[in-house]
Amino acid sequence: MLALNIVNVSLSLAARPILSGLSLEIHDDRVIGLIGPNGAGKSTLLKLIAGEHTPDAGTLTRAKGVTIGYLAQEPLLDPDKTALEEALSALPELAQIEAELARIEDRLSDPAVYGAEKKLAHALDRQAQLHERFDALGGPIFEQRVRQTLFGLGFDEADLHVRAAALSGGQRKLVGLTRLLLAQPSLLLLDEPDNHLDLDGKAFLEQFIRDYAGAVIIVSHDRYLLDRMVDEIADLEAGRIQVYPGTYSEYAFEKERRLARQQQVYSIQQREIDRLEAAAQRLLVWGRTYDNEALIKRGKNILTRIEKLDKIDRPVLNRKRIGLELNGWRGSNKVLEISALAKSFDGVPVLREVNLLVRHGERVALVGPNGAGKSLLLRMILEQETPDAGAIVIGPSVQIGYYAQHHETLDFAQSLIETVRRVKPMSENAAVAFLLKFLYAYKQMHQAVGDLSGGERSRLQLALLMLGGANFLLLDEPTNNLDIASAEVLEAALDDFEGAVLTISHDRYFLERIAGRVVELKAGAITEHLGSYREYLAKR
């Protein structure tokens, strides 16, 4: 059954066309993986469905009774509310009922009410109705359900009372998911819900989607998740959507096959058009040469036939990708050696007796739950944090390149051109030529970094890594916000990189592709796992 039907929808934002004649059927029992390059309009489409945008043309028809829940890339939480308070806001009707019940109790203590039979009866009737509705919504055990859900997601009692402003990105996502889980809308819109989630969080998300009773549209660049969860792939490109049944891997194969077929049919049609145009031109030349109106008419008729043809679009077989090249160089054999490292905050140990050795050419995956101290360990390697005990030794011929998860290394006030020239002196023309390799429009290059989307900032960080010429890369969630094509370019560049890599990532596909060794940081210590990332997952 259709939950929502989108027909011929077009939308422009700031005079820029985003969606053009887009149509999509959303069934009430299907999981749709919405994919497409950064900037294609995936988030815009979700906001359109959620009612945050109004289409310029076309229609969105929602089935009767359909409710929509929307999880944005960065969930909007009240920074002053705790995780528990935010999760409890999942059912605002409960709060409204509680407030009205409190007002009724105040009225019942008013002599003007309890002394007047009709007013008293009306208040008691209303109180009974509210209690009935409160019970139907699960009000008496609602807070217990909220707590159980948050505990199941890895929160402990102390986490529940942390203000939203102090929660990690993964924790904010999980609070947002908790609210949706409790509200149970019939159509879920999830915009990159897996970003910032650790392995346990991703496992919960997959189970959550698998068990969900309604329809789900999920924007994700996690190819592993898209292979396991979705019933169909909706490929958004150039403002329109093409739907492919099956998983991401099935989509990738089928899209390649369709493009090859389209190229074949396009070539055949072009040859026929060329033949007809040549014939029309001969008839027109002969008709004018010999003043023969019949020949001229036949020539014009052929041209009219060509104009009325249902022309096949020329397929784009090789989409432009970022031009990332990571040219490291041979340095020390021992790139990084960490011995008995310890770090505490407010008397609470985060790292204790951490030992790690990284050698030249290694690709090491640093994994572990959110909050285990993985990013802290990278900051200590970079001397941005000071250890309480232990030692960190960097090889003498090692130059470090750092990719920050939240783009902290970028100056949001600078333009893209200024950012590039700060890392490596060059002319403005050279900076423009360099940025074009990373798919930025000329107009963007003069804008502030703060105006870029998350994916565009990620590409800029990769560009700076390329300019830096480091031979030891510290990568903190490098594929977050990258579209699939850019993630594939990064994987290929790391394959060719002459140097060592230590990466934090929860992108299972990425880690399976690049990791030669897995080290797990948990309970303050590191455990080595021999074998591939897939073997590590199997052991877990």
Coordinates of C-alpha atoms in Angstrom, one line a residue:
M1 CA 0.0 0.0 0.0
L2 CA 1.3 3.5 -0.8
A3 CA 2.1 5.6 2.2
L4 CA 3.1 8.6 0.1
N5 CA 3.2 9.4 -3.6
I6 CA 5.4 12.1 -5.2
V7 CA 4.5 13.1 -8.8
N8 CA 6.5 15.4 -11.0
V9 CA 7.9 17.5 -8.2
S10 CA 10.3 20.4 -8.9
L11 CA 12.0 22.6 -6.3
S12 CA 14.5 25.4 -6.4
L13 CA 16.4 27.0 -3.5
A14 CA 18.1 30.4 -3.8
A15 CA 17.3 30.3 -7.5
R16 CA 19.2 27.0 -7.9
P17 CA 17.2 24.0 -9.3
I18 CA 17.5 21.1 -6.9
L19 CA 14.7 18.7 -7.9
S20 CA 13.2 18.6 -11.4
G21 CA 10.2 16.5 -12.4
L22 CA 10.9 14.0 -9.6
S23 CA 8.5 11.1 -9.0
L24 CA 8.7 8.5 -6.3
E25 CA 6.3 5.9 -4.7
I26 CA 6.8 5.1 -1.0
H27 CA 5.2 1.9 0.1
D28 CA 4.3 1.4 3.8
D29 CA 6.3 -1.8 4.2
R30 CA 9.5 -0.9 2.3
V31 CA 13.0 0.3 3.3
I32 CA 14.4 2.7 0.6
G33 CA 18.1 3.6 0.5
L34 CA 18.3 7.1 -0.9
I35 CA 21.8 7.7 -2.5
G36 CA 23.4 10.2 -4.7
P37 CA 26.5 12.5 -4.9
N38 CA 27.0 15.3 -2.3
G39 CA 24.8 18.2 -3.3
A40 CA 22.3 16.1 -5.3
G41 CA 19.5 17.1 -3.0
K42 CA 18.9 14.1 -0.7
S43 CA 18.5 16.1 2.5
T44 CA 16.3 18.6 0.6
L45 CA 14.0 15.7 -0.6
L46 CA 13.6 14.4 3.0
K47 CA 12.8 18.0 4.2
L48 CA 10.2 18.2 1.3
I49 CA 8.6 15.0 2.4
A50 CA 8.7 16.1 6.1
G51 CA 6.9 19.4 5.1
E52 CA 9.8 21.7 5.7
H53 CA 9.9 22.7 2.0
T54 CA 7.0 23.4 -0.4
P55 CA 7.4 22.2 -4.0
D56 CA 7.4 24.8 -6.8
A57 CA 5.5 22.3 -9.0
G58 CA 4.1 18.8 -8.7
T59 CA 2.2 17.0 -5.9
L60 CA 2.9 15.0 -2.7
T61 CA 0.0 12.9 -1.7
R62 CA 0.0 11.3 1.7
A63 CA -2.2 8.3 2.6
K64 CA -4.8 8.9 5.2
G65 CA -3.4 8.5 8.8
V66 CA 0.2 8.5 7.7
T67 CA 2.5 10.2 10.3
I68 CA 6.1 11.2 9.5
G69 CA 9.2 11.2 11.7
Y70 CA 12.3 13.0 10.6
L71 CA 15.9 12.5 11.9
A72 CA 18.1 15.2 10.5
Q73 CA 21.9 14.8 10.0
E74 CA 22.4 16.9 13.1
P75 CA 19.3 16.3 15.4
L76 CA 18.0 19.5 16.8
L77 CA 18.2 19.1 20.6
D78 CA 17.7 21.7 23.3
P79 CA 21.3 22.2 24.5
D80 CA 20.1 22.9 28.1
K81 CA 18.0 19.7 28.3
T82 CA 19.4 16.4 29.4
A83 CA 19.4 13.3 27.3
L84 CA 16.6 11.9 29.3
E85 CA 14.5 15.1 29.1
E86 CA 15.0 15.2 25.3
A87 CA 14.0 11.5 24.9
L88 CA 10.9 12.1 27.1
S89 CA 9.8 14.8 24.6
A90 CA 9.1 12.0 22.1
L91 CA 5.4 12.1 22.9
P92 CA 4.5 15.8 23.4
E93 CA 0.8 14.8 23.9
L94 CA 1.8 13.1 27.2
A95 CA 3.3 16.3 28.5
Q96 CA 0.2 18.2 27.4
I97 CA -2.1 15.7 29.2
E98 CA 0.0 15.9 32.3
A99 CA -0.1 19.7 32.2
E100 CA -3.9 19.7 31.8
L101 CA -4.4 17.2 34.6
A102 CA -2.4 19.5 36.9
R103 CA -4.7 22.4 35.9
I104 CA -7.8 20.2 36.6
E105 CA -6.5 19.3 40.0
D106 CA -6.0 22.9 40.8
R107 CA -9.6 23.6 39.6
L108 CA -11.0 20.8 41.8
S109 CA -9.6 22.5 44.9
D110 CA -11.3 25.8 43.9
P111 CA -14.6 26.3 45.9
A112 CA -16.1 27.9 42.7
V113 CA -15.7 24.5 41.1
Y114 CA -16.3 21.8 43.8
G115 CA -19.2 23.9 45.1
A116 CA -20.9 23.9 41.7
E117 CA -22.4 20.6 40.6
K118 CA -22.2 21.2 36.9
K119 CA -18.6 22.6 36.9
L120 CA -17.5 19.7 39.2
A121 CA -19.1 17.1 37.0
H122 CA -17.5 18.6 33.9
A123 CA -14.1 18.7 35.5
L124 CA -14.3 15.1 36.7
D125 CA -15.5 13.9 33.3
R126 CA -12.6 15.7 31.6
Q127 CA -10.1 14.3 34.2
A128 CA -11.4 10.7 33.4
Q129 CA -11.0 11.3 29.7
L130 CA -7.4 12.5 30.1
H131 CA -6.5 9.6 32.4
E132 CA -7.9 7.1 29.8
R133 CA -5.9 8.7 27.0
F134 CA -2.8 8.9 29.3
D135 CA -3.1 5.2 30.0
A136 CA -3.7 4.4 26.3
L137 CA -0.4 6.2 25.4
G138 CA 1.5 4.2 28.0
G139 CA 1.9 7.2 30.2
P140 CA 2.3 5.3 33.6
I141 CA 5.4 3.4 32.3
F142 CA 6.6 5.9 29.6
E143 CA 9.7 7.1 31.5
Q144 CA 10.6 3.4 32.3
R145 CA 10.4 2.6 28.5
V146 CA 12.5 5.7 27.7
R147 CA 15.2 4.6 30.3
Q148 CA 15.2 1.0 29.1
T149 CA 15.6 2.2 25.5
L150 CA 18.5 4.5 26.3
F151 CA 20.2 1.8 28.5
G152 CA 19.8 -0.6 25.6
L153 CA 21.7 1.9 23.4
G154 CA 24.6 2.0 25.7
F155 CA 23.7 5.0 27.9
D156 CA 24.3 4.6 31.6
E157 CA 22.5 6.5 34.4
A158 CA 25.1 9.3 34.5
D159 CA 24.7 9.8 30.7
L160 CA 21.0 10.4 31.1
H161 CA 21.6 13.5 33.0
V162 CA 24.2 15.0 30.7
R163 CA 23.0 18.1 28.9
A164 CA 22.6 17.7 25.1
A165 CA 25.3 20.3 24.4
A166 CA 27.8 18.0 26.0
L167 CA 26.7 14.8 24.3
S168 CA 28.9 13.2 21.5
G169 CA 27.7 13.3 17.9
G170 CA 26.8 9.6 18.2
Q171 CA 24.9 10.0 21.5
R172 CA 22.9 12.9 20.0
K173 CA 21.9 10.6 17.0
L174 CA 20.9 7.9 19.5
V175 CA 18.7 10.3 21.5
G176 CA 17.0 11.3 18.2
L177 CA 16.5 7.7 17.3
T178 CA 15.1 7.0 20.7
R179 CA 12.5 9.7 20.2
L180 CA 11.4 8.2 16.9
L181 CA 11.4 4.7 18.3
L182 CA 9.0 5.8 21.0
A183 CA 6.8 7.9 18.8
Q184 CA 6.5 5.2 16.1
P185 CA 5.5 7.3 13.0
S186 CA 4.3 5.3 10.0
L187 CA 7.0 6.9 7.7
L188 CA 10.6 7.3 9.0
L189 CA 13.0 9.7 7.3
L190 CA 16.6 9.1 8.4
D191 CA 19.3 11.4 7.1
E192 CA 22.7 9.7 7.6
P193 CA 21.6 8.2 11.0
D194 CA 24.7 6.0 11.1
N195 CA 27.2 8.9 11.1
H196 CA 29.1 9.0 14.4
L197 CA 27.6 5.7 15.6
D198 CA 30.0 3.0 16.9
L199 CA 29.6 -0.7 16.0
D200 CA 27.0 -1.3 18.7
G201 CA 25.1 1.8 17.7
K202 CA 25.1 0.6 14.0
A203 CA 23.9 -2.9 15.2
F204 CA 21.0 -1.2 17.0
L205 CA 20.2 0.9 14.0
E206 CA 20.1 -2.2 11.7
Q207 CA 17.8 -4.0 14.2
F208 CA 15.7 -1.0 14.6
I209 CA 15.1 -0.7 10.8
R210 CA 14.7 -4.4 10.3
D211 CA 11.9 -4.6 13.0
Y212 CA 10.2 -1.3 12.1
A213 CA 6.6 -1.7 11.2
G214 CA 6.3 1.2 8.8
A215 CA 8.1 2.7 5.8
V216 CA 11.7 3.9 6.0
I217 CA 13.7 6.2 3.8
I218 CA 17.4 6.2 4.8
V219 CA 20.1 8.4 3.4
S220 CA 23.4 6.6 4.0
H221 CA 26.9 6.2 2.5
D222 CA 27.4 3.0 4.5
R223 CA 27.5 0.4 1.7
Y224 CA 27.5 -2.4 4.3
L225 CA 24.3 -1.1 5.8
L226 CA 22.7 -0.6 2.4
D227 CA 23.5 -4.2 1.5
R228 CA 21.9 -5.5 4.6
M229 CA 18.9 -3.3 5.2
V230 CA 17.2 -1.9 2.1
D231 CA 14.5 -3.3 -0.2
E232 CA 15.3 -0.8 -3.0
I233 CA 17.7 1.9 -3.9
A234 CA 16.5 5.3 -5.0
D235 CA 19.4 7.0 -7.0
L236 CA 19.0 10.8 -7.0
E237 CA 21.0 12.5 -9.7
A238 CA 20.4 15.7 -11.7
G239 CA 17.2 16.4 -9.9
R240 CA 15.5 13.1 -10.7
I241 CA 15.2 9.6 -9.2
Q242 CA 15.7 6.2 -10.6
V243 CA 14.6 3.3 -8.4
Y244 CA 16.4 -0.1 -8.4
P245 CA 15.0 -3.1 -6.6
G246 CA 17.3 -4.9 -4.2
T247 CA 20.4 -4.0 -2.2
Y248 CA 23.3 -1.6 -3.0
S249 CA 25.4 -4.3 -4.6
E250 CA 22.5 -5.3 -6.8
Y251 CA 22.0 -1.6 -7.7
A252 CA 25.6 -1.1 -8.6
F253 CA 25.6 -4.1 -11.0
E254 CA 22.2 -3.2 -12.5
K255 CA 23.0 0.5 -13.0
E256 CA 26.2 -0.5 -14.9
R257 CA 24.2 -2.8 -17.0
R258 CA 21.5 -0.2 -17.7
L259 CA 24.0 2.4 -18.6
A260 CA 25.7 0.0 -21.1
R261 CA 22.3 -0.7 -22.6
Q262 CA 21.4 3.0 -22.8
Q263 CA 24.7 3.8 -24.4
Q264 CA 24.0 1.1 -27.1
V265 CA 20.5 2.4 -27.8
Y266 CA 21.7 6.0 -27.7
S267 CA 24.4 5.2 -30.3
I268 CA 21.8 3.4 -32.6
Q269 CA 19.4 6.4 -32.4
Q270 CA 22.2 8.9 -33.1
R271 CA 23.2 7.0 -36.2
E272 CA 19.6 7.0 -37.4
I273 CA 19.3 10.7 -36.6
D274 CA 22.5 11.4 -38.6
R275 CA 21.2 9.4 -41.5
L276 CA 17.8 11.2 -41.5
E277 CA 19.5 14.6 -41.2
A278 CA 21.8 13.8 -44.2
A279 CA 18.8 12.7 -46.3
A280 CA 16.8 15.8 -45.3
Q281 CA 19.7 18.1 -46.3
R282 CA 20.1 16.4 -49.6
L283 CA 16.4 16.8 -50.4
L284 CA 16.5 20.5 -49.4
V285 CA 19.6 21.2 -51.5
W286 CA 18.1 19.4 -54.5
G287 CA 14.7 21.1 -54.1
R288 CA 16.3 24.6 -53.9
T289 CA 18.7 23.8 -56.8
Y290 CA 16.0 22.6 -59.1
D291 CA 13.2 24.8 -57.6
N292 CA 11.3 21.6 -56.6
E293 CA 8.8 22.3 -53.8
A294 CA 8.0 18.6 -53.4
L295 CA 11.6 17.8 -52.6
I296 CA 11.8 20.7 -50.1
K297 CA 8.6 19.6 -48.4
R298 CA 9.9 16.0 -48.1
G299 CA 13.1 17.4 -46.6
K300 CA 11.2 19.5 -44.0
N301 CA 9.0 16.6 -43.1
I302 CA 12.0 14.5 -42.3
L303 CA 13.4 17.3 -40.0
T304 CA 10.0 17.5 -38.3
R305 CA 10.1 13.7 -37.7
I306 CA 13.5 14.2 -36.1
E307 CA 12.2 16.9 -33.8
K308 CA 9.3 14.7 -32.7
L309 CA 11.5 11.7 -31.8
D310 CA 11.6 10.7 -28.2
K311 CA 15.3 11.3 -27.8
I312 CA 17.4 9.1 -25.6
D313 CA 19.7 11.0 -23.2
R314 CA 23.3 10.4 -23.6
P315 CA 24.4 8.3 -20.6
V316 CA 27.2 9.6 -18.4
L317 CA 29.4 6.5 -18.1
N318 CA 32.2 8.1 -16.1
R319 CA 31.0 10.6 -13.5
K320 CA 33.6 13.1 -12.5
R321 CA 35.3 12.2 -9.2
I322 CA 37.6 14.0 -6.9
G323 CA 41.3 14.0 -7.9
L324 CA 42.8 12.7 -4.7
E325 CA 46.4 11.5 -4.7
L326 CA 48.2 10.8 -1.4
N327 CA 51.9 10.8 -2.3
G328 CA 53.7 9.8 0.9
W329 CA 57.3 8.8 1.2
R330 CA 59.6 6.3 2.9
G331 CA 60.5 7.4 6.5
S332 CA 61.4 5.6 9.7
N333 CA 60.6 2.0 10.1
K334 CA 59.0 2.6 13.5
V335 CA 56.4 5.3 12.7
L336 CA 54.7 5.4 16.1
E337 CA 55.4 3.7 19.5
I338 CA 53.1 4.2 22.5
S339 CA 54.2 2.8 25.8
A340 CA 52.1 2.5 29.1
L341 CA 50.0 5.6 28.2
A342 CA 47.5 6.8 30.8
K343 CA 45.1 9.7 30.9
S344 CA 42.4 10.6 33.4
F345 CA 39.8 13.4 33.6
D346 CA 38.5 14.6 37.0
G347 CA 39.9 11.4 38.5
V348 CA 38.2 9.1 36.1
P349 CA 40.7 7.0 34.0
V350 CA 40.0 7.1 30.2
L351 CA 43.2 5.5 29.0
R352 CA 45.4 3.1 31.1
E353 CA 48.4 1.2 30.1
V354 CA 47.9 1.8 26.3
N355 CA 50.6 0.2 24.2
L356 CA 50.7 0.4 20.4
L357 CA 53.4 0.1 17.7
V358 CA 52.8 1.2 14.1
R359 CA 55.4 0.4 11.4
H360 CA 56.0 1.9 8.0
G361 CA 53.4 0.9 5.4
E362 CA 50.9 -0.5 7.9
R363 CA 47.1 0.3 7.7
V364 CA 45.9 0.1 11.3
A365 CA 42.2 0.4 12.2
L366 CA 41.5 1.8 15.7
V367 CA 38.1 0.7 16.7
G368 CA 36.0 0.7 19.9
P369 CA 32.8 2.1 21.4
N370 CA 32.0 5.8 21.4
G371 CA 33.6 7.4 24.5
A372 CA 36.4 4.9 24.7
G373 CA 39.0 7.6 24.0
K374 CA 40.0 6.9 20.4
S375 CA 39.9 10.6 19.3
L376 CA 41.7 11.5 22.6
L377 CA 44.5 9.1 21.7
L378 CA 44.9 10.8 18.3
R379 CA 45.0 14.3 19.9
M380 CA 47.7 13.0 22.3
I381 CA 49.8 11.7 19.4
L382 CA 49.4 15.3 17.9
E383 CA 50.5 16.8 21.3
Q384 CA 47.1 18.5 21.6
E385 CA 46.6 16.7 24.9
T386 CA 49.2 15.8 27.6
P387 CA 49.3 12.2 29.0
D388 CA 49.4 11.6 32.7
A389 CA 51.9 8.8 32.3
G390 CA 53.7 6.8 29.6
A391 CA 55.4 7.9 26.4
I392 CA 54.6 8.6 22.7
V393 CA 57.5 8.4 20.3
I394 CA 57.2 9.5 16.7
G395 CA 59.8 8.2 14.2
P396 CA 62.5 10.8 13.3
S397 CA 61.6 10.9 9.6
V398 CA 57.8 11.0 10.1
Q399 CA 55.5 13.9 9.0
I400 CA 51.9 13.6 10.3
G401 CA 48.8 14.5 8.3
Y402 CA 45.6 14.7 10.4
Y403 CA 41.9 14.4 9.3
A404 CA 39.7 15.7 12.1
Q405 CA 36.2 14.1 12.5
H406 CA 34.4 17.4 13.1
H407 CA 36.6 19.5 10.7
E408 CA 38.4 21.3 13.6
T409 CA 41.5 21.8 11.6
L410 CA 39.6 24.1 9.2
D411 CA 39.2 27.9 9.7
F412 CA 35.5 28.4 9.0
A413 CA 36.1 32.2 8.4
Q414 CA 38.6 31.7 5.6
S415 CA 37.7 31.1 2.0
L416 CA 38.6 27.9 0.2
I417 CA 41.3 29.6 -1.8
E418 CA 42.8 31.2 1.4
T419 CA 42.7 27.8 3.1
V420 CA 44.6 26.0 0.3
R421 CA 47.2 28.8 0.0
R422 CA 47.8 28.7 3.8
V423 CA 48.8 25.1 3.6
K424 CA 51.0 25.5 0.5
P425 CA 52.0 28.8 -1.1
M426 CA 50.7 29.1 -4.6
S427 CA 49.1 31.7 -6.9
E428 CA 45.3 32.2 -6.9
N429 CA 45.0 30.6 -10.3
A430 CA 46.9 27.6 -9.1
A431 CA 44.6 27.3 -6.1
V432 CA 41.5 27.5 -8.3
A433 CA 42.9 24.8 -10.6
F434 CA 43.6 22.6 -7.6
L435 CA 40.2 23.1 -6.0
L436 CA 38.5 22.2 -9.3
K437 CA 40.0 18.7 -8.9
F438 CA 37.8 18.4 -5.8
L439 CA 34.7 19.4 -7.6
Y440 CA 34.1 22.8 -6.2
A441 CA 32.4 25.5 -8.3
Y442 CA 34.4 28.7 -8.9
K443 CA 31.8 30.7 -6.9
Q444 CA 32.3 28.4 -3.9
M445 CA 36.0 29.0 -3.8
H446 CA 35.5 32.6 -2.7
Q447 CA 33.0 31.6 0.0
A448 CA 33.8 30.9 3.7
V449 CA 34.5 27.4 4.7
G450 CA 31.7 27.7 7.2
D451 CA 29.2 28.0 4.3
L452 CA 30.1 24.5 3.0
S453 CA 28.1 21.4 3.7
G454 CA 29.6 18.5 5.7
G455 CA 30.5 16.6 2.6
E456 CA 32.2 19.6 1.0
R457 CA 34.2 20.3 4.2
S458 CA 35.3 16.6 4.1
R459 CA 36.5 16.9 0.6
L460 CA 38.5 20.1 1.6
Q461 CA 40.2 18.2 4.4
L462 CA 41.2 15.5 1.9
A463 CA 42.5 18.2 -0.4
L464 CA 44.7 19.6 2.4
L465 CA 46.0 16.1 3.2
M466 CA 47.1 15.8 -0.4
L467 CA 48.9 19.2 -0.3
G468 CA 50.6 18.4 3.0
G469 CA 52.6 15.5 1.6
A470 CA 52.6 13.6 5.0
N471 CA 53.9 10.0 5.3
F472 CA 51.8 9.1 8.4
L473 CA 48.1 9.8 8.3
L474 CA 45.9 10.0 11.3
L475 CA 42.3 9.7 10.1
D476 CA 39.3 10.3 12.4
E477 CA 36.2 9.0 10.7
P478 CA 37.3 10.1 7.2
T479 CA 34.3 8.7 5.3
N480 CA 31.6 10.5 7.5
N481 CA 29.8 12.9 5.1
L482 CA 31.6 11.6 2.0
D483 CA 29.4 10.3 -0.8
I484 CA 30.1 6.8 -1.9
A485 CA 32.1 7.8 -5.0
S486 CA 34.4 10.0 -2.9
A487 CA 34.8 7.2 -0.3
E488 CA 35.9 4.9 -3.1
V489 CA 38.4 7.4 -4.4
L490 CA 39.8 7.7 -0.8
E491 CA 40.1 3.9 -0.5
A492 CA 42.0 3.7 -3.8
A493 CA 44.3 6.6 -2.8
L494 CA 45.1 4.8 0.5
D495 CA 45.9 1.6 -1.4
D496 CA 48.6 3.5 -3.4
F497 CA 49.8 5.6 -0.4
E498 CA 53.5 5.2 0.5
G499 CA 53.3 5.6 4.2
A500 CA 51.5 4.4 7.4
V501 CA 47.8 5.0 8.3
L502 CA 46.1 4.9 11.7
T503 CA 42.4 5.4 11.2
I504 CA 39.4 5.6 13.4
S505 CA 36.3 4.5 11.6
H506 CA 32.9 2.8 12.0
D507 CA 32.5 2.4 8.2
R508 CA 32.7 -1.4 7.9
Y509 CA 33.0 -1.4 4.1
F510 CA 35.9 1.1 4.3
L511 CA 37.7 -0.8 7.1
E512 CA 37.3 -4.1 5.3
R513 CA 38.9 -2.6 2.2
I514 CA 41.9 -0.8 3.8
A515 CA 42.7 -2.2 7.2
G516 CA 45.6 -4.7 7.5
R517 CA 45.4 -4.8 11.3
V518 CA 42.7 -4.1 13.8
V519 CA 43.3 -2.7 17.3
E520 CA 40.4 -2.3 19.7
L521 CA 40.4 0.4 22.4
K522 CA 38.1 -0.6 25.2
A523 CA 38.0 0.0 29.0
G524 CA 41.2 2.1 28.6
A525 CA 43.4 -0.6 27.0
I526 CA 44.2 -1.7 23.5
T527 CA 43.7 -5.3 22.3
E528 CA 45.3 -6.5 19.0
H529 CA 43.1 -8.6 16.7
L530 CA 44.9 -10.6 14.0
G531 CA 43.3 -10.9 10.6
S532 CA 41.0 -8.7 8.6
Y533 CA 38.3 -6.5 9.8
R534 CA 35.7 -9.0 8.6
E535 CA 37.3 -11.6 10.8
Y536 CA 37.3 -9.2 13.8
L537 CA 33.6 -8.6 13.2
A538 CA 32.9 -12.4 13.1
K539 CA 34.8 -12.8 16.5
R540 CA 32.6 -10.1 18.1

